[in-house]
Amino acid sequence: GQQVMQIPQYQHVQEGEDFTTYCNSSTTLSNIQWYKQRPGGHPVFLIQLVKSGEVKKQKRLTFQFGEAKKNSSLHITATQTTDVGTYFCAGRNAGNMLTFGGGTRLMVKP
Amino acid sequence: GAVVSQHPSWVICKSGTSVKIECRSLDFQATTMFWYRQFPKQSLMLMATSNEGSKATYEQGVEKDKFLINHASLTLSTLTVTSAHPEDSSFYICSARDLQGANEKLFFGSGTQLSVL
C-alpha cells in the first residue's frame, strides 16, 4: 500500500534558525496537505498542494510539491517559539486514500 | 514505530443502516484517540475526542447520538455512524495519542471512506 515517510522525526533549533521537514511518498500523489499540531492540540490544516512543482508561501512558511508529485517539503525561515509543534504531511493518491506521514516534531529554543 | 490501524478503508452502505469504524493502536496504549471528518478538498475537522473508560467529548455541531464513540480499551476506539444518510458520506480518520514519557506523539489511521447510497 501507499507509504508516506517524513523526516526528520524530531528537530531542535535555536530561535531564528531555519527548519525544513521532508515528505516522501512511495506512490504518485494527486495532492498533498500539511498540518500543524500544537502540543496538546489536534492537527490544524495549513495548506494543500496540487500541481507538480508547486510552491506556496505563508509568511515564513514555504511549501513545495515535487515535480514527480511524490515528495514535498515545508521550510520555515527564522523560526520562532510559536512555531513549536508537530508538522504532518498527508498525501492523497488517485484512489482518494489519504496517508499521513509520521510527523516532524519541532522544538525551538528561545 | 507505532502504528494505528483503521478499518474498514472503504464502506458503501444503504441509507438508514449503521456503520462501525474501528481504530486500533497496535503497539502502544492510547488513552486518548481523536476522530476526524474530511470533505473533499477540505481540511480535517475534529469530531470528537475519545477517552478510554469515559464518555467522548464532542465538538460543537457534532451530534453525539448520530456518531457513537466507544473507547472500551486502551487499544481500541470505535465510531458508529447510526442511521447513515447520504450527507454522512465523507472521509473519516482517527488518530491515537502516544505518551512516551515527556514526548507526546500523534499517530493517524489510514482513514475510512464512507459512501451512503
Coordinates of N, CA and C in Angstrom, one line a residue:
Chain A
G1 N 0.8 -1.2 0.0 CA 0.0 0.0 0.0 C 0.9 1.3 0.0
Q2 N 0.2 2.3 -0.1 CA 0.9 3.6 -0.1 C 1.6 3.9 1.2
Q3 N 2.8 4.4 1.1 CA 3.5 4.8 2.3 C 4.0 6.2 2.2
V4 N 3.9 6.9 3.3 CA 4.4 8.3 3.3 C 5.4 8.4 4.4
M5 N 6.7 8.7 4.0 CA 7.7 8.8 5.0 C 8.0 10.3 5.2
Q6 N 8.2 10.6 6.5 CA 8.5 12.0 6.8 C 9.7 12.1 7.7
I7 N 10.7 12.9 7.3 CA 11.9 13.1 8.1 C 12.2 14.6 8.3
P8 N 12.9 14.9 9.4 CA 13.3 14.0 10.5 C 12.1 13.8 11.4
Q9 N 12.2 13.0 12.4 CA 11.2 12.7 13.3 C 11.2 13.9 14.4
Y10 N 12.3 14.3 14.7 CA 12.5 15.4 15.7 C 13.5 16.4 15.2
Q11 N 13.3 17.7 15.6 CA 14.3 18.7 15.2 C 14.3 19.7 16.3
H12 N 15.5 20.0 16.9 CA 15.7 21.1 17.8 C 16.4 22.2 17.1
V13 N 15.9 23.4 17.2 CA 16.6 24.5 16.6 C 16.6 25.7 17.6
Q14 N 17.6 26.5 17.3 CA 17.7 27.8 18.1 C 16.7 28.8 17.4
E15 N 16.1 29.5 18.2 CA 15.2 30.5 17.7 C 15.9 31.4 16.7
G16 N 15.3 31.6 15.5 CA 16.0 32.4 14.5 C 16.6 31.5 13.4
E17 N 16.8 30.2 13.7 CA 17.3 29.3 12.7 C 16.2 28.9 11.8
D18 N 16.6 28.3 10.6 CA 15.6 27.8 9.7 C 15.3 26.3 10.0
F19 N 14.2 25.9 9.5 CA 13.8 24.5 9.7 C 13.2 23.9 8.4
T20 N 13.5 22.7 8.1 CA 12.8 22.0 7.0 C 12.4 20.6 7.3
T21 N 11.2 20.2 6.9 CA 10.8 18.8 7.1 C 10.4 18.3 5.7
Y22 N 10.7 17.0 5.4 CA 10.6 16.4 4.1 C 9.6 15.3 4.2
C23 N 8.9 15.2 3.1 CA 7.9 14.1 3.0 C 8.0 13.4 1.7
N24 N 8.1 12.1 1.7 CA 8.3 11.3 0.5 C 7.2 10.1 0.5
S25 N 6.6 10.0 -0.7 CA 5.6 9.0 -0.9 C 6.1 7.9 -1.8
S26 N 5.6 6.7 -1.5 CA 6.0 5.6 -2.3 C 5.3 5.5 -3.7
T27 N 4.2 6.3 -3.7 CA 3.4 6.4 -5.0 C 3.2 7.9 -5.4
T28 N 2.8 8.0 -6.6 CA 2.5 9.4 -7.1 C 1.2 9.9 -6.4
L29 N 1.2 11.1 -6.0 CA 0.1 11.7 -5.3 C -0.7 12.6 -6.2
S30 N -2.0 12.7 -5.9 CA -2.9 13.7 -6.6 C -2.7 15.0 -5.9
N31 N -2.6 15.0 -4.6 CA -2.3 16.2 -3.8 C -1.6 15.9 -2.5
I32 N -1.1 16.9 -1.9 CA -0.5 16.7 -0.5 C -0.9 17.8 0.4
Q33 N -1.2 17.5 1.6 CA -1.6 18.5 2.6 C -0.6 18.6 3.7
W34 N -0.5 19.7 4.3 CA 0.3 19.8 5.5 C -0.5 20.3 6.7
Y35 N -0.2 19.7 7.9 CA -0.9 20.1 9.1 C 0.1 20.4 10.2
K36 N -0.4 21.3 11.1 CA 0.4 21.6 12.3 C -0.4 21.2 13.5
Q37 N 0.3 20.5 14.4 CA -0.3 20.2 15.7 C 0.5 20.8 16.8
R38 N -0.2 21.7 17.6 CA 0.5 22.3 18.7 C 0.5 21.3 19.9
P39 N 1.4 21.3 20.8 CA 1.4 20.4 21.9 C 0.1 20.4 22.6
G40 N -0.5 19.2 22.8 CA -1.8 19.1 23.5 C -3.0 19.4 22.6
G41 N -2.7 19.7 21.3 CA -3.9 20.0 20.5 C -4.1 19.0 19.4
H42 N -4.8 19.3 18.4 CA -5.1 18.4 17.3 C -4.6 19.0 16.0
P43 N -4.4 18.2 15.0 CA -3.8 18.8 13.7 C -4.7 19.9 13.1
V44 N -4.0 20.9 12.7 CA -4.7 22.0 12.0 C -4.2 22.1 10.6
F45 N -5.1 22.2 9.7 CA -4.7 22.2 8.3 C -3.9 23.5 8.0
L46 N -2.8 23.4 7.2 CA -2.0 24.5 6.8 C -2.3 24.8 5.4
I47 N -2.1 23.8 4.5 CA -2.1 24.1 3.1 C -2.3 22.8 2.3
Q48 N -2.7 23.0 1.0 CA -2.8 21.8 0.1 C -2.1 22.2 -1.2
L49 N -1.3 21.3 -1.7 CA -0.6 21.5 -2.9 C -1.1 20.5 -3.9
V50 N -1.3 20.9 -5.1 CA -1.9 20.0 -6.1 C -1.1 19.9 -7.4
K51 N -0.4 21.0 -7.8 CA 0.3 21.0 -9.1 C 1.7 20.5 -8.9
S52 N 2.2 19.8 -9.9 CA 3.6 19.4 -10.0 C 4.5 20.7 -9.9
G53 N 5.5 20.6 -9.0 CA 6.4 21.7 -8.8 C 5.9 23.0 -8.1
E54 N 4.7 22.8 -7.6 CA 4.0 24.0 -7.0 C 4.8 24.5 -5.7
V55 N 4.8 25.8 -5.6 CA 5.4 26.4 -4.4 C 4.5 27.4 -3.8
K56 N 4.2 27.3 -2.6 CA 3.3 28.2 -1.9 C 3.9 28.8 -0.7
K57 N 3.6 30.0 -0.4 CA 4.2 30.6 0.8 C 3.1 31.2 1.7
Q58 N 3.4 31.0 3.0 CA 2.5 31.6 4.1 C 3.4 32.3 5.0
K59 N 3.6 33.5 4.9 CA 4.5 34.3 5.8 C 5.9 33.6 5.8
R60 N 6.4 33.1 6.9 CA 7.7 32.5 6.9 C 7.7 31.0 6.5
L61 N 6.6 30.5 6.1 CA 6.5 29.1 5.7 C 6.5 29.0 4.2
T62 N 7.3 28.1 3.7 CA 7.3 27.8 2.2 C 7.1 26.3 2.0
F63 N 6.1 26.0 1.2 CA 5.7 24.7 0.9 C 6.0 24.4 -0.6
Q64 N 6.5 23.2 -0.8 CA 6.9 22.8 -2.2 C 6.4 21.4 -2.5
F65 N 5.9 21.2 -3.7 CA 5.5 19.9 -4.2 C 6.4 19.5 -5.3
G66 N 7.0 18.3 -5.2 CA 8.0 17.9 -6.2 C 7.4 17.8 -7.6
E67 N 8.3 17.8 -8.6 CA 7.9 17.7 -10.0 C 7.2 16.4 -10.3
A68 N 7.7 15.3 -9.6 CA 7.1 14.0 -9.8 C 5.9 13.7 -8.9
K69 N 5.6 14.7 -8.1 CA 4.4 14.6 -7.2 C 4.5 13.4 -6.3
K70 N 5.8 13.2 -5.8 CA 6.0 12.1 -4.9 C 6.7 12.6 -3.6
N71 N 7.1 13.9 -3.6 CA 7.7 14.4 -2.4 C 7.3 15.9 -2.2
S72 N 7.5 16.3 -1.0 CA 7.1 17.6 -0.6 C 8.0 18.1 0.5
S73 N 8.0 19.4 0.7 CA 8.8 19.9 1.8 C 8.1 21.1 2.4
L74 N 8.4 21.3 3.7 CA 7.9 22.5 4.4 C 9.2 23.2 5.0
H75 N 9.4 24.4 4.7 CA 10.5 25.2 5.2 C 10.1 26.4 6.0
I76 N 10.6 26.5 7.2 CA 10.3 27.7 8.0 C 11.5 28.5 8.1
T77 N 11.4 29.8 7.8 CA 12.5 30.7 7.9 C 12.5 31.4 9.2
A78 N 13.7 31.5 9.8 CA 13.8 32.2 11.1 C 12.7 31.8 12.1
T79 N 12.9 30.6 12.6 CA 11.8 30.0 13.5 C 11.6 30.9 14.7
Q80 N 10.4 30.8 15.2 CA 10.0 31.5 16.4 C 9.4 30.5 17.4
T81 N 9.3 30.8 18.7 CA 8.8 29.8 19.6 C 7.4 29.5 19.3
T82 N 6.7 30.3 18.6 CA 5.3 30.0 18.3 C 5.2 28.9 17.2
D83 N 6.4 28.6 16.6 CA 6.4 27.5 15.5 C 6.5 26.1 16.2
V84 N 6.6 26.0 17.5 CA 6.7 24.7 18.1 C 5.5 23.9 17.9
G85 N 5.7 22.6 17.6 CA 4.6 21.7 17.3 C 5.1 20.6 16.4
T86 N 4.2 19.8 16.0 CA 4.4 18.7 15.1 C 3.8 19.0 13.8
Y87 N 4.6 18.8 12.7 CA 4.1 19.1 11.4 C 3.9 17.8 10.7
F88 N 2.7 17.6 10.1 CA 2.4 16.4 9.4 C 2.1 16.7 8.0
C89 N 2.6 15.8 7.1 CA 2.2 15.8 5.7 C 1.2 14.7 5.5
A90 N 0.3 14.9 4.6 CA -0.7 13.8 4.2 C -0.8 13.8 2.7
G91 N -0.6 12.6 2.2 CA -0.6 12.5 0.7 C -1.9 11.8 0.3
R92 N -2.5 12.3 -0.7 CA -3.7 11.6 -1.3 C -3.4 11.1 -2.6
N93 N -3.7 9.8 -2.8 CA -3.5 9.1 -4.1 C -4.7 9.2 -5.0
A94 N -4.5 8.6 -6.1 CA -5.6 8.6 -7.2 C -6.8 7.9 -6.7
G95 N -6.7 7.0 -5.7 CA -7.8 6.3 -5.2 C -8.5 7.0 -4.0
N96 N -8.0 8.3 -3.8 CA -8.6 9.1 -2.8 C -8.2 8.7 -1.4
M97 N -7.2 7.8 -1.2 CA -6.8 7.4 0.1 C -5.8 8.5 0.6
L98 N -6.0 8.9 1.8 CA -5.2 9.9 2.5 C -4.2 9.2 3.4
T99 N -3.0 9.3 3.2 CA -2.0 8.7 4.1 C -1.1 9.8 4.8
F100 N -1.1 9.7 6.1 CA -0.3 10.7 6.8 C 1.1 10.2 7.0
G101 N 2.0 11.2 7.0 CA 3.4 10.9 7.4 C 3.5 10.8 8.9
G102 N 4.6 10.4 9.4 CA 4.7 10.2 10.9 C 4.9 11.5 11.7
G103 N 5.1 12.6 10.9 CA 5.2 13.9 11.6 C 6.6 14.2 12.0
T104 N 6.9 15.5 12.0 CA 8.2 16.0 12.5 C 7.9 16.9 13.6
R105 N 8.5 16.6 14.8 CA 8.3 17.5 15.9 C 9.4 18.5 16.0
L106 N 8.9 19.8 16.0 CA 9.8 20.9 16.0 C 9.9 21.5 17.4
M107 N 11.1 21.6 17.9 CA 11.3 22.3 19.2 C 12.2 23.5 19.0
V108 N 11.8 24.6 19.5 CA 12.6 25.8 19.3 C 13.1 26.4 20.7
K109 N 14.4 26.5 20.8 CA 15.0 27.1 22.0 C 15.0 28.6 21.9
P110 N 14.4 29.3 22.9 CA 14.4 30.7 22.9 C 15.8 31.3 23.1
Chain B
G1 N 8.0 1.5 14.4 CA 7.3 2.6 15.0 C 5.9 2.3 15.3
A2 N 5.3 3.2 16.1 CA 3.9 3.0 16.5 C 3.0 3.0 15.2
V3 N 2.0 2.2 15.2 CA 1.1 2.1 14.1 C -0.4 2.1 14.6
V4 N -1.2 2.8 13.9 CA -2.6 2.8 14.2 C -3.3 2.2 13.0
S5 N -4.1 1.2 13.3 CA -4.8 0.5 12.2 C -6.3 0.9 12.2
Q6 N -6.8 1.3 11.1 CA -8.2 1.8 11.0 C -8.9 0.9 9.9
H7 N -10.0 0.4 10.3 CA -10.8 -0.5 9.4 C -12.3 -0.2 9.4
P8 N -13.0 -0.3 8.4 CA -12.5 -0.6 7.0 C -11.9 0.6 6.3
S9 N -11.3 0.4 5.2 CA -10.8 1.5 4.4 C -11.9 2.1 3.6
W10 N -12.8 1.3 3.1 CA -13.9 1.7 2.3 C -15.1 1.1 2.8
V11 N -16.2 1.8 2.8 CA -17.5 1.1 3.1 C -18.6 1.9 2.3
I12 N -19.4 1.0 1.7 CA -20.6 1.6 0.9 C -21.8 0.9 1.6
C13 N -22.8 1.8 2.0 CA -23.9 1.2 2.7 C -25.2 1.9 2.2
K14 N -26.3 1.3 2.5 CA -27.6 1.9 2.2 C -28.0 2.9 3.2
S15 N -28.8 3.8 2.8 CA -29.3 4.8 3.7 C -30.1 4.2 4.8
G16 N -29.9 4.6 6.0 CA -30.7 4.1 7.1 C -29.9 3.0 7.9
T17 N -28.8 2.5 7.4 CA -28.1 1.5 8.1 C -27.0 2.1 8.9
S18 N -26.4 1.3 9.8 CA -25.3 1.8 10.7 C -24.0 1.3 10.3
V19 N -23.0 2.0 10.4 CA -21.6 1.6 10.0 C -20.7 1.8 11.2
K20 N -19.9 0.8 11.5 CA -18.9 0.9 12.6 C -17.5 1.0 12.0
I21 N -16.7 1.9 12.5 CA -15.3 2.1 12.1 C -14.5 1.8 13.3
E22 N -13.4 1.0 13.1 CA -12.5 0.7 14.2 C -11.2 1.4 14.1
C23 N -10.7 1.8 15.2 CA -9.3 2.4 15.3 C -8.6 1.7 16.4
R24 N -7.5 1.0 16.0 CA -6.7 0.3 16.9 C -5.2 0.8 17.0
S25 N -4.7 1.0 18.2 CA -3.3 1.3 18.3 C -2.6 -0.1 18.5
L26 N -1.7 -0.4 17.6 CA -1.1 -1.8 17.6 C 0.0 -2.0 18.5
D27 N 0.8 -1.1 18.8 CA 1.9 -1.4 19.7 C 2.1 -0.3 20.8
F28 N 1.1 0.4 21.1 CA 1.1 1.2 22.3 C -0.3 1.4 22.8
Q29 N -0.4 1.9 24.1 CA -1.7 2.1 24.7 C -2.1 3.5 24.5
A30 N -3.2 3.7 24.0 CA -3.7 5.1 23.7 C -4.9 5.4 24.6
T31 N -4.6 6.3 25.6 CA -5.7 6.7 26.5 C -6.6 7.7 25.8
T32 N -6.1 8.3 24.8 CA -6.8 9.3 24.0 C -6.7 9.1 22.5
M33 N -7.9 9.0 21.9 CA -8.0 8.9 20.4 C -8.9 10.0 19.9
F34 N -8.6 10.4 18.7 CA -9.4 11.5 18.1 C -10.0 11.0 16.8
W35 N -11.2 11.5 16.6 CA -11.9 11.2 15.3 C -12.1 12.4 14.5
Y36 N -11.8 12.3 13.2 CA -11.9 13.5 12.3 C -12.8 13.1 11.1
R37 N -13.3 14.2 10.5 CA -14.0 14.0 9.3 C -13.4 15.0 8.2
Q38 N -13.4 14.5 7.0 CA -12.8 15.4 6.0 C -13.7 15.3 4.7
F39 N -14.2 16.5 4.3 CA -14.9 16.5 3.0 C -13.8 16.8 1.9
P40 N -14.2 16.4 0.7 CA -13.2 16.6 -0.4 C -12.6 18.0 -0.5
K41 N -11.3 18.0 -0.6 CA -10.6 19.3 -0.8 C -10.7 20.2 0.4
Q42 N -11.1 19.6 1.5 CA -11.2 20.5 2.7 C -10.3 19.8 3.8
S43 N -10.1 20.6 4.9 CA -9.2 20.1 5.9 C -9.9 19.1 6.8
L44 N -9.1 18.5 7.6 CA -9.6 17.6 8.7 C -10.5 18.4 9.6
M45 N -11.6 17.9 10.0 CA -12.4 18.5 11.0 C -12.5 17.6 12.2
L46 N -12.1 18.1 13.4 CA -12.2 17.2 14.6 C -13.6 17.1 15.0
M47 N -14.0 15.8 15.1 CA -15.4 15.5 15.5 C -15.5 15.3 17.0
A48 N -14.6 14.5 17.6 CA -14.7 14.2 19.0 C -13.3 13.7 19.5
T49 N -13.2 13.8 20.8 CA -12.0 13.2 21.5 C -12.5 12.1 22.3
S50 N -11.9 10.9 22.1 CA -12.3 9.7 22.8 C -11.3 9.3 23.9
N51 N -11.8 9.2 25.1 CA -11.0 8.9 26.2 C -11.4 7.6 26.8
E52 N -10.4 6.7 27.0 CA -10.6 5.4 27.4 C -11.3 5.4 28.8
G53 N -12.4 4.6 28.8 CA -13.2 4.4 30.0 C -14.1 5.6 30.4
S54 N -14.2 6.6 29.5 CA -15.1 7.6 29.8 C -15.9 8.1 28.6
K55 N -16.8 9.0 28.7 CA -17.6 9.5 27.6 C -16.7 10.3 26.7
A56 N -17.0 10.2 25.4 CA -16.2 11.1 24.4 C -16.7 12.5 24.5
T57 N -15.8 13.4 24.2 CA -16.0 14.8 24.1 C -16.3 15.2 22.7
Y58 N -17.5 15.7 22.4 CA -17.8 16.0 21.0 C -17.6 17.5 20.8
E59 N -17.2 17.8 19.6 CA -17.0 19.2 19.1 C -18.4 19.8 18.8
Q60 N -18.4 21.1 18.9 CA -19.7 21.8 18.7 C -20.2 21.5 17.3
G61 N -21.5 21.1 17.2 CA -22.1 20.9 16.0 C -22.1 19.4 15.6
V62 N -21.4 18.6 16.3 CA -21.4 17.1 16.0 C -22.4 16.4 16.9
E63 N -23.3 15.7 16.3 CA -24.4 15.0 17.0 C -23.9 13.7 17.7
K64 N -23.9 13.7 19.0 CA -23.4 12.6 19.7 C -24.3 11.3 19.5
D65 N -25.5 11.5 19.3 CA -26.4 10.4 19.1 C -26.3 9.8 17.7
K66 N -25.7 10.6 16.8 CA -25.5 10.2 15.4 C -24.2 9.5 15.3
F67 N -23.2 10.0 15.9 CA -21.8 9.5 15.8 C -21.5 8.9 17.2
L68 N -21.7 7.6 17.4 CA -21.4 7.0 18.7 C -20.0 6.6 18.8
I69 N -19.3 7.0 19.8 CA -17.9 6.7 20.0 C -17.8 5.8 21.3
N70 N -17.1 4.7 21.1 CA -16.8 3.8 22.3 C -15.3 3.6 22.4
H71 N -14.7 3.8 23.5 CA -13.3 3.6 23.7 C -13.1 2.7 24.9
A72 N -13.5 1.4 24.7 CA -13.6 0.5 25.8 C -12.3 0.0 26.3
S73 N -11.2 0.0 25.5 CA -9.9 -0.4 25.9 C -8.9 0.6 25.5
L74 N -7.7 0.3 26.0 CA -6.6 1.2 25.7 C -6.0 1.1 24.3
T75 N -6.5 0.2 23.5 CA -6.0 0.0 22.2 C -7.1 0.1 21.1
L76 N -8.4 0.3 21.5 CA -9.4 0.3 20.5 C -10.5 1.4 20.8
S77 N -10.8 2.1 19.8 CA -11.9 3.1 19.8 C -12.7 2.8 18.5
T78 N -14.0 2.9 18.7 CA -14.9 2.7 17.5 C -15.8 3.9 17.3
L79 N -16.1 4.2 16.1 CA -17.0 5.2 15.7 C -18.1 4.6 14.9
T80 N -19.3 4.7 15.4 CA -20.5 4.1 14.7 C -21.4 5.3 14.2
V81 N -21.5 5.3 12.9 CA -22.4 6.2 12.3 C -23.8 5.6 12.2
T82 N -24.7 6.1 13.0 CA -26.0 5.5 13.1 C -27.0 6.0 12.1
S83 N -27.8 5.2 11.5 CA -28.8 5.6 10.5 C -28.2 6.5 9.5
A84 N -27.2 6.0 8.8 CA -26.4 6.8 7.9 C -27.3 7.3 6.8
H85 N -27.0 8.5 6.3 CA -27.7 9.2 5.2 C -26.6 9.7 4.3
P86 N -27.0 10.0 3.0 CA -26.0 10.4 2.0 C -25.2 11.6 2.5
E87 N -25.7 12.5 3.3 CA -24.9 13.6 3.7 C -23.8 13.2 4.7
D88 N -23.9 12.0 5.2 CA -22.8 11.5 6.1 C -21.6 10.9 5.3
S89 N -21.8 10.8 4.0 CA -20.7 10.3 3.1 C -19.5 11.3 3.3
S90 N -18.4 10.7 3.6 CA -17.2 11.5 3.9 C -16.0 10.6 4.2
F91 N -14.9 11.2 4.4 CA -13.7 10.5 4.8 C -13.5 10.7 6.3
Y92 N -13.5 9.6 7.0 CA -13.3 9.6 8.5 C -11.9 9.1 8.8
I93 N -11.3 9.8 9.7 CA -9.9 9.3 10.1 C -9.7 9.4 11.6
C94 N -9.0 8.5 12.2 CA -8.8 8.5 13.6 C -7.3 8.8 13.9
S95 N -7.0 9.2 15.0 CA -5.6 9.3 15.5 C -5.5 8.9 16.9
A96 N -4.4 8.4 17.3 CA -4.2 8.0 18.7 C -3.0 8.7 19.3
R97 N -3.1 9.1 20.5 CA -2.0 9.8 21.2 C -1.2 8.8 22.0
D98 N 0.1 8.9 21.7 CA 1.1 8.0 22.4 C 1.9 8.9 23.3
L99 N 1.8 8.7 24.6 CA 2.6 9.4 25.5 C 3.8 8.7 25.9
Q100 N 5.0 9.1 25.3 CA 6.2 8.5 25.6 C 7.0 9.3 26.5
G101 N 6.8 9.1 27.8 CA 7.5 9.9 28.8 C 7.0 11.4 28.6
A102 N 8.0 12.3 28.4 CA 7.6 13.7 28.2 C 7.3 14.0 26.8
N103 N 7.5 13.0 25.9 CA 7.2 13.3 24.5 C 5.9 12.8 24.1
E104 N 5.1 13.6 23.5 CA 3.8 13.2 23.0 C 3.8 13.1 21.5
K105 N 3.2 12.0 21.0 CA 3.2 11.9 19.5 C 1.8 11.4 19.1
L106 N 1.4 11.9 18.0 CA 0.1 11.5 17.5 C 0.3 10.7 16.2
F107 N -0.4 9.5 16.2 CA -0.4 8.6 15.1 C -1.7 8.5 14.5
F108 N -1.8 8.6 13.1 CA -3.1 8.6 12.4 C -3.4 7.2 11.8
G109 N -4.6 6.9 11.8 CA -5.1 5.7 11.0 C -5.1 6.1 9.5
S110 N -5.4 5.2 8.6 CA -5.3 5.4 7.2 C -6.6 6.0 6.7
G111 N -7.6 6.0 7.5 CA -8.9 6.6 7.1 C -9.9 5.7 6.6
T112 N -11.1 6.1 6.6 CA -12.3 5.3 6.1 C -13.1 6.1 5.2
Q113 N -13.3 5.7 3.9 CA -14.1 6.5 3.0 C -15.5 5.9 3.1
L114 N -16.5 6.6 3.6 CA -17.9 6.2 3.7 C -18.7 6.7 2.6
S115 N -19.4 5.9 1.9 CA -20.3 6.3 0.9 C -21.7 5.7 1.2
V116 N -22.7 6.6 1.4 CA -24.0 6.2 1.8 C -24.9 6.4 0.5
L117 N -25.5 5.3 0.1 CA -26.4 5.4 -1.1 C -27.8 5.8 -0.8

